N, CA and C atoms as an extended XYZ file, in Angstrom:
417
Properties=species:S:1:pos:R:3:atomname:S:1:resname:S:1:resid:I:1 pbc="F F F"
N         0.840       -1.175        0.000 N   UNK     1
C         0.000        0.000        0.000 CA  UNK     1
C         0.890        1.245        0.000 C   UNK     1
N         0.444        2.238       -0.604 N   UNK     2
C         1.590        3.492       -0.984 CA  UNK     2
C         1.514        4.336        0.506 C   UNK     2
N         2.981        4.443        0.720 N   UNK     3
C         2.351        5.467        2.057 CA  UNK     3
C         2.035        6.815        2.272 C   UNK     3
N         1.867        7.048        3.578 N   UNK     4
C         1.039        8.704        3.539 CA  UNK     4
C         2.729        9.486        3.549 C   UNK     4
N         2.779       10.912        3.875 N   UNK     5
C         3.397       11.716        4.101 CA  UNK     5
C         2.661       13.178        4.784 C   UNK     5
N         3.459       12.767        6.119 N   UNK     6
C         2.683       14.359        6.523 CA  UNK     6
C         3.835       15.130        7.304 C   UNK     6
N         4.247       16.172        7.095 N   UNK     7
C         5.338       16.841        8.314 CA  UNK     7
C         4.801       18.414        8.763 C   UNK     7
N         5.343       19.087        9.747 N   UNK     8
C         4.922       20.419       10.412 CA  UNK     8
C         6.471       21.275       10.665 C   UNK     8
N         6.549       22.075       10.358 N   UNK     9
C         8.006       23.028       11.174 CA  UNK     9
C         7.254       23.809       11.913 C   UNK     9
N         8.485       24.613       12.582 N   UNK    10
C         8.330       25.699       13.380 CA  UNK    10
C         9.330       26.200       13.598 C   UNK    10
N         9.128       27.855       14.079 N   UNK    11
C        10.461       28.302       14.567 CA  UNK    11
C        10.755       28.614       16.038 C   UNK    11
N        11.639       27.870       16.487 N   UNK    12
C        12.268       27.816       18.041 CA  UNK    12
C        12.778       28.451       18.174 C   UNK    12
N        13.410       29.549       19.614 N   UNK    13
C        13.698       30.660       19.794 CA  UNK    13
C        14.865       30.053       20.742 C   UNK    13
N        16.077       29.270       20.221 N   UNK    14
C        17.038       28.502       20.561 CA  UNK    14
C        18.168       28.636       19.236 C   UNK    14
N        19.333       28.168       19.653 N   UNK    15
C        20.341       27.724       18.612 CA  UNK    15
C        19.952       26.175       18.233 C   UNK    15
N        20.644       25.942       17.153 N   UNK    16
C        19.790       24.343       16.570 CA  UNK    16
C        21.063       23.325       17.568 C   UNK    16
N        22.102       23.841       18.397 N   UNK    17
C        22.403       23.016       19.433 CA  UNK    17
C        21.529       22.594       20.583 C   UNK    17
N        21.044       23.620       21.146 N   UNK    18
C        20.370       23.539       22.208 CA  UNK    18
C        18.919       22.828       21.655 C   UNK    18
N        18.127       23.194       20.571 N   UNK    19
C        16.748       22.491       19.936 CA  UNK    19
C        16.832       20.823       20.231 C   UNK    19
N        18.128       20.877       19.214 N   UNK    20
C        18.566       19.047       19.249 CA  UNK    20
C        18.809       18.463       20.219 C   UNK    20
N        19.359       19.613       20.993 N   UNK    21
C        19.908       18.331       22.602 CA  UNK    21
C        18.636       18.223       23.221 C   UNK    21
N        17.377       18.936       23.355 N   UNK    22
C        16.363       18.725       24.049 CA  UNK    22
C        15.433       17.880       23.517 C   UNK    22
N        15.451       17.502       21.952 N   UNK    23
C        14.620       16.774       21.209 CA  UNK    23
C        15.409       15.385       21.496 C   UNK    23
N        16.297       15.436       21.611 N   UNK    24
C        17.134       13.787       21.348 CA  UNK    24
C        17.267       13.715       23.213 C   UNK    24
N        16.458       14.196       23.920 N   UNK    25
C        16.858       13.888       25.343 CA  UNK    25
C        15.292       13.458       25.438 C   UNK    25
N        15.086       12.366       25.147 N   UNK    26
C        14.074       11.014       25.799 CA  UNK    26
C        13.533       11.036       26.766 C   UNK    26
N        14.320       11.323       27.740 N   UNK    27
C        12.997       11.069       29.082 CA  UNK    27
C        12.464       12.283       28.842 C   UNK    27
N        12.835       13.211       28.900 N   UNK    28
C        12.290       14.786       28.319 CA  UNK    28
C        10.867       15.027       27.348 C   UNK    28
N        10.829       13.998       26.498 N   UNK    29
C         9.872       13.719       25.649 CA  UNK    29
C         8.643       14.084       26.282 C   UNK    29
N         8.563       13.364       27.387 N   UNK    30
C         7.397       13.613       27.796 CA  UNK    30
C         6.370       15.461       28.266 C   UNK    30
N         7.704       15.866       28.684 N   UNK    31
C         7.261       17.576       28.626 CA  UNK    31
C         6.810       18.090       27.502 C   UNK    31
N         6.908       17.694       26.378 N   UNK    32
C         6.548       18.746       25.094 CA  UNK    32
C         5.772       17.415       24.209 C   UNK    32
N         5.958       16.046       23.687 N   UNK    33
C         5.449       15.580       22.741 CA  UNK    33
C         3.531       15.022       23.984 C   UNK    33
N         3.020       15.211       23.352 N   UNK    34
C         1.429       14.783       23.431 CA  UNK    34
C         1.289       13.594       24.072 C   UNK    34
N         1.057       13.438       25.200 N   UNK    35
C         0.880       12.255       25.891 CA  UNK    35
C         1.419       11.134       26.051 C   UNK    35
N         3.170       11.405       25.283 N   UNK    36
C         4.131       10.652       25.099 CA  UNK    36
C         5.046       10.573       26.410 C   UNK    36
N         5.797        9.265       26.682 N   UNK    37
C         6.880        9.318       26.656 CA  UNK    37
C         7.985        8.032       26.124 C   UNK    37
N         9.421        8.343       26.208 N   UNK    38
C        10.055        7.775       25.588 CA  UNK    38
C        11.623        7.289       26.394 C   UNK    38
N        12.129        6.293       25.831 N   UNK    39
C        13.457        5.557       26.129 CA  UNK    39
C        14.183        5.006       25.426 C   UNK    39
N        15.342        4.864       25.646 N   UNK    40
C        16.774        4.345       24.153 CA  UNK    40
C        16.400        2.765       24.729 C   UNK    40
N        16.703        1.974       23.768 N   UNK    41
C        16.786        0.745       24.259 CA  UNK    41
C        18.293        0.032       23.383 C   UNK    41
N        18.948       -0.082       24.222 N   UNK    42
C        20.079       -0.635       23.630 CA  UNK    42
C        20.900        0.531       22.787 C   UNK    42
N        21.719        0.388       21.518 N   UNK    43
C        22.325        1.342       21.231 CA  UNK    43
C        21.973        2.414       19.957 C   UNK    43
N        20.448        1.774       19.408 N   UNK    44
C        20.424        2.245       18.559 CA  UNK    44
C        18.697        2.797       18.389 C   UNK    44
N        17.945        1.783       19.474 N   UNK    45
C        16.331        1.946       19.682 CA  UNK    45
C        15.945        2.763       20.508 C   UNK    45
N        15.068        3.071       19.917 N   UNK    46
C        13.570        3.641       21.048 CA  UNK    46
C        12.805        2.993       21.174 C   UNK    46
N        11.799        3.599       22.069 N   UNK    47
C        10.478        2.867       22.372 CA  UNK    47
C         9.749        4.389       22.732 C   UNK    47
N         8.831        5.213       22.328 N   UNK    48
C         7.884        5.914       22.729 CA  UNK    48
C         6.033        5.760       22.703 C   UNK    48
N         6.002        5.562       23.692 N   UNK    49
C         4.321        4.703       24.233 CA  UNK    49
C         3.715        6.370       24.138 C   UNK    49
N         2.437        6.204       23.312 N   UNK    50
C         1.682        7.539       23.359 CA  UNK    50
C         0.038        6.963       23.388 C   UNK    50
N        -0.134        7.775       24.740 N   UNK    51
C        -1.598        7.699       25.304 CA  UNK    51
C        -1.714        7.399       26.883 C   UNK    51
N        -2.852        7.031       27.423 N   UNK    52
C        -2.520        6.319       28.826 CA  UNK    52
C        -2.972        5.290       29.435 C   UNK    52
N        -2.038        4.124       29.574 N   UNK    53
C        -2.065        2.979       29.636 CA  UNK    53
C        -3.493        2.465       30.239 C   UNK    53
N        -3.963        1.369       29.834 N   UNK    54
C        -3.711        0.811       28.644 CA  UNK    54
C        -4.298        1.096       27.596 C   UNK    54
N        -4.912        2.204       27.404 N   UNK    55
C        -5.418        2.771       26.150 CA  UNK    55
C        -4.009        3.286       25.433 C   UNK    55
N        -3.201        3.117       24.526 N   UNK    56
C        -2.558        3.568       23.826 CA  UNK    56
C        -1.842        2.700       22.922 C   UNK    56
N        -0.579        3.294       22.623 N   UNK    57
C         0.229        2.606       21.814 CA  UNK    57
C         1.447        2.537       21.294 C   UNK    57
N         2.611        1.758       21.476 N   UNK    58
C         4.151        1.873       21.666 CA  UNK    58
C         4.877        1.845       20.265 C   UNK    58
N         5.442        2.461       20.385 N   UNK    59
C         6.244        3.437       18.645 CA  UNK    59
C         7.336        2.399       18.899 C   UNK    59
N         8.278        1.606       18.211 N   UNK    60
C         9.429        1.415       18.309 CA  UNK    60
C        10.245        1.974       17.152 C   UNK    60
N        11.204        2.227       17.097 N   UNK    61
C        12.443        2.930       16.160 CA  UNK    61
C        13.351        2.318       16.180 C   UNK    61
N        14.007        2.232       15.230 N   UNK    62
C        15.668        2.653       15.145 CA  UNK    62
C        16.156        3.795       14.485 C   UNK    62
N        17.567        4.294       14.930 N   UNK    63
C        17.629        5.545       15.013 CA  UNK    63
C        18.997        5.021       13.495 C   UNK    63
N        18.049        5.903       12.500 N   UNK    64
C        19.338        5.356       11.112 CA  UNK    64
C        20.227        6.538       10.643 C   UNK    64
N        20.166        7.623       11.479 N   UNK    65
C        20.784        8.725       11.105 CA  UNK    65
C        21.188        9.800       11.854 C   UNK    65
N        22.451       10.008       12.149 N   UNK    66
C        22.309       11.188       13.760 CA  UNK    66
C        23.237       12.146       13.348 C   UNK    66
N        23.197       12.877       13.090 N   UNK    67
C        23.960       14.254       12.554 CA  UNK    67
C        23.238       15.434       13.787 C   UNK    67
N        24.113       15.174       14.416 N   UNK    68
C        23.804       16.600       15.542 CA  UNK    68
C        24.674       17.885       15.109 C   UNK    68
N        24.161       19.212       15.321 N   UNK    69
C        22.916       19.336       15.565 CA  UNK    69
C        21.659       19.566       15.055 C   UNK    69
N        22.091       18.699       13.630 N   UNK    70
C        20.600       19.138       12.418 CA  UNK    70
C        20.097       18.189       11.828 C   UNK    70
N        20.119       16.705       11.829 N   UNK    71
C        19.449       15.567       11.542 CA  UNK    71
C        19.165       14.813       12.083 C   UNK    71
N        17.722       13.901       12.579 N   UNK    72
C        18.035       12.727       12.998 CA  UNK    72
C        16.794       11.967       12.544 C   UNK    72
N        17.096       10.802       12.071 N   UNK    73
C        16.105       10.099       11.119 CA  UNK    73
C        16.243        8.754       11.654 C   UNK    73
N        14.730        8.229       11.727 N   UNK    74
C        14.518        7.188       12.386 CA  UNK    74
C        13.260        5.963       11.535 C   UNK    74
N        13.439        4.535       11.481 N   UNK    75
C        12.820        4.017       11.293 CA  UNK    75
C        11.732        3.559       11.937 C   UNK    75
N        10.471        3.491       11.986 N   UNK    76
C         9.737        3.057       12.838 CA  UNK    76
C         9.315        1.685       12.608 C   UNK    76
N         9.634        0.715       13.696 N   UNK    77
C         9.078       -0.715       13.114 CA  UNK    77
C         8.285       -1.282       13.643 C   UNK    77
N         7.653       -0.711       14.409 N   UNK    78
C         6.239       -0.807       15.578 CA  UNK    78
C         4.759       -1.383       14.847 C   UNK    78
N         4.049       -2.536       15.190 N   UNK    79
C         3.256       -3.503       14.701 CA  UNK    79
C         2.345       -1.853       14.011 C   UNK    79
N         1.760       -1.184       15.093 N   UNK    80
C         1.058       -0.429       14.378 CA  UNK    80
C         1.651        1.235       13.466 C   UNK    80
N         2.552        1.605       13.909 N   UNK    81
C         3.262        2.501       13.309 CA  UNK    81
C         4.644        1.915       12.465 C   UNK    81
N         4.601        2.328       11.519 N   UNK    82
C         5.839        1.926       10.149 CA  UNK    82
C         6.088        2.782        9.297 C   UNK    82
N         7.448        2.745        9.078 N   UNK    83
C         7.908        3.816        7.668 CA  UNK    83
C         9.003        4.082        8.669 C   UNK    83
N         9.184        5.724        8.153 N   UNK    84
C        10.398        6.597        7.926 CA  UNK    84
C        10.237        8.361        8.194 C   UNK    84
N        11.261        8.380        9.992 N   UNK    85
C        10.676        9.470       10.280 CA  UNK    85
C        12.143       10.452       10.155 C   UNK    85
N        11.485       11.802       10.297 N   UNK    86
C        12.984       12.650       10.552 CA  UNK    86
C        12.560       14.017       10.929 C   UNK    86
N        13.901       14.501       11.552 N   UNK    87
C        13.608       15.853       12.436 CA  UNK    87
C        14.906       16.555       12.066 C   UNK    87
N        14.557       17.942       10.988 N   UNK    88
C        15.935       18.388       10.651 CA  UNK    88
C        15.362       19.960       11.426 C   UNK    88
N        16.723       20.320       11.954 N   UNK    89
C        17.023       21.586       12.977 CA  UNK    89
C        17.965       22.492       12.100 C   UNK    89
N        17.838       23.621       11.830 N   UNK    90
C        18.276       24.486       10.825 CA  UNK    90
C        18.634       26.136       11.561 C   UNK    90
N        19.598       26.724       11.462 N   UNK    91
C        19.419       27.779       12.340 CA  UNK    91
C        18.804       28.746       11.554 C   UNK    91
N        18.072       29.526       12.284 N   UNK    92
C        17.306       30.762       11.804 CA  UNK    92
C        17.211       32.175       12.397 C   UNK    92
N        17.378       32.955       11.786 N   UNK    93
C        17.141       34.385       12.570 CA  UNK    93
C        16.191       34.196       14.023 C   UNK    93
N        16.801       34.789       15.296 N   UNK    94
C        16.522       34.407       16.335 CA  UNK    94
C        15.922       33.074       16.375 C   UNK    94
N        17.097       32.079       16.412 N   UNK    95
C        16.712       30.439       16.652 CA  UNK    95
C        16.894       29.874       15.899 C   UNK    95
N        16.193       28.758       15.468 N   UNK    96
C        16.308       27.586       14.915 CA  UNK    96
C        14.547       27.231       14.171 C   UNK    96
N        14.913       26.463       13.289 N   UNK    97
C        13.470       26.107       12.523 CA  UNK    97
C        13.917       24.440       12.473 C   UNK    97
N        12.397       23.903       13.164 N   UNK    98
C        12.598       22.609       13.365 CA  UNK    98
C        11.073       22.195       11.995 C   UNK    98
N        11.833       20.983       11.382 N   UNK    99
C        11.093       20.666       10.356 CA  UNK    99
C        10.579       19.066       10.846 C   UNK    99
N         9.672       18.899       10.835 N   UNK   100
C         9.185       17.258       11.540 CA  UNK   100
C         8.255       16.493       10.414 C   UNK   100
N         8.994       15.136        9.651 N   UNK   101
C         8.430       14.959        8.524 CA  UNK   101
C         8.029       13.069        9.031 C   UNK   101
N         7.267       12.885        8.347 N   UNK   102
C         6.868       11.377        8.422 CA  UNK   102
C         6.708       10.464        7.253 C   UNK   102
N         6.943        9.615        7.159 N   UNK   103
C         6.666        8.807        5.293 CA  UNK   103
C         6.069        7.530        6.096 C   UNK   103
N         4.970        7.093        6.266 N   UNK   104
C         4.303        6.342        7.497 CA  UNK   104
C         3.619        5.238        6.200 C   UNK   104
N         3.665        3.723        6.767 N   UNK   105
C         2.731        2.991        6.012 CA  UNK   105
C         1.279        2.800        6.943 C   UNK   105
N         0.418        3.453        6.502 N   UNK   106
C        -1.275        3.002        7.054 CA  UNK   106
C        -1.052        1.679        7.622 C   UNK   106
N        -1.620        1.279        9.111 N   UNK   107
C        -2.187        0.424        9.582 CA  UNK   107
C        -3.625       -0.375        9.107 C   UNK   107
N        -3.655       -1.004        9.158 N   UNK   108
C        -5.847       -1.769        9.293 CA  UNK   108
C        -5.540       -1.634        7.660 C   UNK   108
N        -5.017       -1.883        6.852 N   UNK   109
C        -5.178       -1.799        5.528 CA  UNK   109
C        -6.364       -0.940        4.510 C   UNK   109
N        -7.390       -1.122        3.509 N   UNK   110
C        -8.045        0.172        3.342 CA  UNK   110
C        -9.009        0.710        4.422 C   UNK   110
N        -9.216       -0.149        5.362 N   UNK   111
C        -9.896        0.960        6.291 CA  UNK   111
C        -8.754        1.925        6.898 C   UNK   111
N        -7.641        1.596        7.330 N   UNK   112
C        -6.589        2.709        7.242 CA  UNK   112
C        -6.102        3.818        6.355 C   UNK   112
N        -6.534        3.068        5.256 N   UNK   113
C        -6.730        4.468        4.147 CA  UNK   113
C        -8.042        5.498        4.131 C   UNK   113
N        -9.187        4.766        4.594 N   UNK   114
C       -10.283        5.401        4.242 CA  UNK   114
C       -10.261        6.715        5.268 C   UNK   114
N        -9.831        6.197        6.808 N   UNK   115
C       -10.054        6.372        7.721 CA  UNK   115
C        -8.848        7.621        7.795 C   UNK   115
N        -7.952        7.829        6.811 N   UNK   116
C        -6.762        8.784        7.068 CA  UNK   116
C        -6.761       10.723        6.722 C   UNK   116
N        -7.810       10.709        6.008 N   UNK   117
C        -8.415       12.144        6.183 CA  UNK   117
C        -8.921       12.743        7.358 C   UNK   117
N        -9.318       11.700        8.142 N   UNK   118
C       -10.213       12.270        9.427 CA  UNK   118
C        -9.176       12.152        9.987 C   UNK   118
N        -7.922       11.286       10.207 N   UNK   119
C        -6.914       11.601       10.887 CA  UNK   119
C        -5.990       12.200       11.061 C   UNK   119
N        -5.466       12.377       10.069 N   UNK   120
C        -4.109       13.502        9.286 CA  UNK   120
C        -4.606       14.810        9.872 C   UNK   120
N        -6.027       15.762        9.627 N   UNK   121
C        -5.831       16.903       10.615 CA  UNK   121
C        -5.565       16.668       12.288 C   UNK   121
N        -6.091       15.754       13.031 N   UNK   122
C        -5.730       15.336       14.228 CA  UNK   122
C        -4.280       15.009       14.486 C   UNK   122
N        -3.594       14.341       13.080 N   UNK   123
C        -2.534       14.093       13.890 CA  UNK   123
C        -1.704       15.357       14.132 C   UNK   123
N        -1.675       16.212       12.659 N   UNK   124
C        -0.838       17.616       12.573 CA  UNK   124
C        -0.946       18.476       13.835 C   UNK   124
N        -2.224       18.578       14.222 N   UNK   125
C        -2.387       19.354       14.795 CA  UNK   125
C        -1.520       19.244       16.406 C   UNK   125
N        -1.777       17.582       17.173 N   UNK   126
C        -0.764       17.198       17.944 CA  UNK   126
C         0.604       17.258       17.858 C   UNK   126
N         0.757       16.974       16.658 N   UNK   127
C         2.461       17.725       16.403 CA  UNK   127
C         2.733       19.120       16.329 C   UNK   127
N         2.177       20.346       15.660 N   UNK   128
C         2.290       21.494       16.306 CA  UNK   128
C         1.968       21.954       17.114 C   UNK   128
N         1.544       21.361       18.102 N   UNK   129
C         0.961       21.334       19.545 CA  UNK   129
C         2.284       20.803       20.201 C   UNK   129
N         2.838       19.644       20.245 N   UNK   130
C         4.326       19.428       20.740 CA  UNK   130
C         4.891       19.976       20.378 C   UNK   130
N         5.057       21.017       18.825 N   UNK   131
C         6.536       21.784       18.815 CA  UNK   131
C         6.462       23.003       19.265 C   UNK   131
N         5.242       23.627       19.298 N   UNK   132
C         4.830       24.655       20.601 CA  UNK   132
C         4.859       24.817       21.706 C   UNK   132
N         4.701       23.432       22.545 N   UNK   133
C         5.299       23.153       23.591 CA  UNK   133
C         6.790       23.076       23.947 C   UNK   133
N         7.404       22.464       22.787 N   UNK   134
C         9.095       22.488       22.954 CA  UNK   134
C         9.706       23.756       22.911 C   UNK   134
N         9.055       24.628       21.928 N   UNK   135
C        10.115       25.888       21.852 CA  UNK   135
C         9.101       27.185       23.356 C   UNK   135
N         8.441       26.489       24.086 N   UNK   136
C         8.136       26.881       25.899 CA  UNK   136
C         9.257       26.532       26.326 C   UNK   136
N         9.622       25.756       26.507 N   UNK   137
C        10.937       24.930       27.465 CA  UNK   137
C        11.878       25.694       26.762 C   UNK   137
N        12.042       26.133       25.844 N   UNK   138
C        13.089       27.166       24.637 CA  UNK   138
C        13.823       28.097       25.387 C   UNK   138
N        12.445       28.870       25.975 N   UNK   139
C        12.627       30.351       26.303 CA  UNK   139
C        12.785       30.627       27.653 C   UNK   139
């Protein structure tokens, strides 16, 4: 099945050192991403569980790309989340512009397709909702 693509930026009122060290600091996750939180597992995984137990649902990754302080791209291989994520940090007049992109394969097959218009504004909106929250902790 072809996958979706959805991403959000913003501009953070940080250097893209300081953006990245707070985005790639995991237990931290939980202050700014949406009902998330998160942990390294071993040397190369995550695990971020979003919702509250046991209503929710656990993201796993591997982390395929780390260019600090302006790339980091991750696979997701989690039963219900899959594809190819990334978070590039760019400096910008006062701060940094954080770009948050996703290349995701639909879950539930075409009811996951049918069902992805009504979701895609919900999900965006939780993600500029966490990067609004992150560049709080910014300032």
């Amino acid at each position: 099945m072809k996958p979706i693509y959805a991403a959000a930026a913003a501009h953070l009122p940080a250097p893209p050192e300081q953006v990245f060290a707070l985005i790639t600091d995991w237990p931290r996750h939980q202050e700014w991403m949406f009902m998330t939180t998160a942990r390294t597992v071993g040397d190369y995984g995550l695990e971020a569980y979003t919702g509250v137990r046991p209503f929710g649902f656990l993201d796993t990754m591997t982390i395929t790309h780390w260019e600090p302080p302006t790339l980091l791209r991750v696979t997701h291989t989690g039963r219900l989340v899959r594809g190819l994520g990334a978070i590039r940090v760019s400096a910008q007049a006062g701060g940094s512009r954080v770009v948050w992109a996703e290349r995701l394969e639909l879950p539930f097959g075409p009811l996951g397709r049918a069902g992805w218009p009504f979701v895609r504004p919900i999900a965006l909106a939780l993600v500029r909702r966490s990067l609004r929250k992150l560049a709080t902790l910014l300032t």
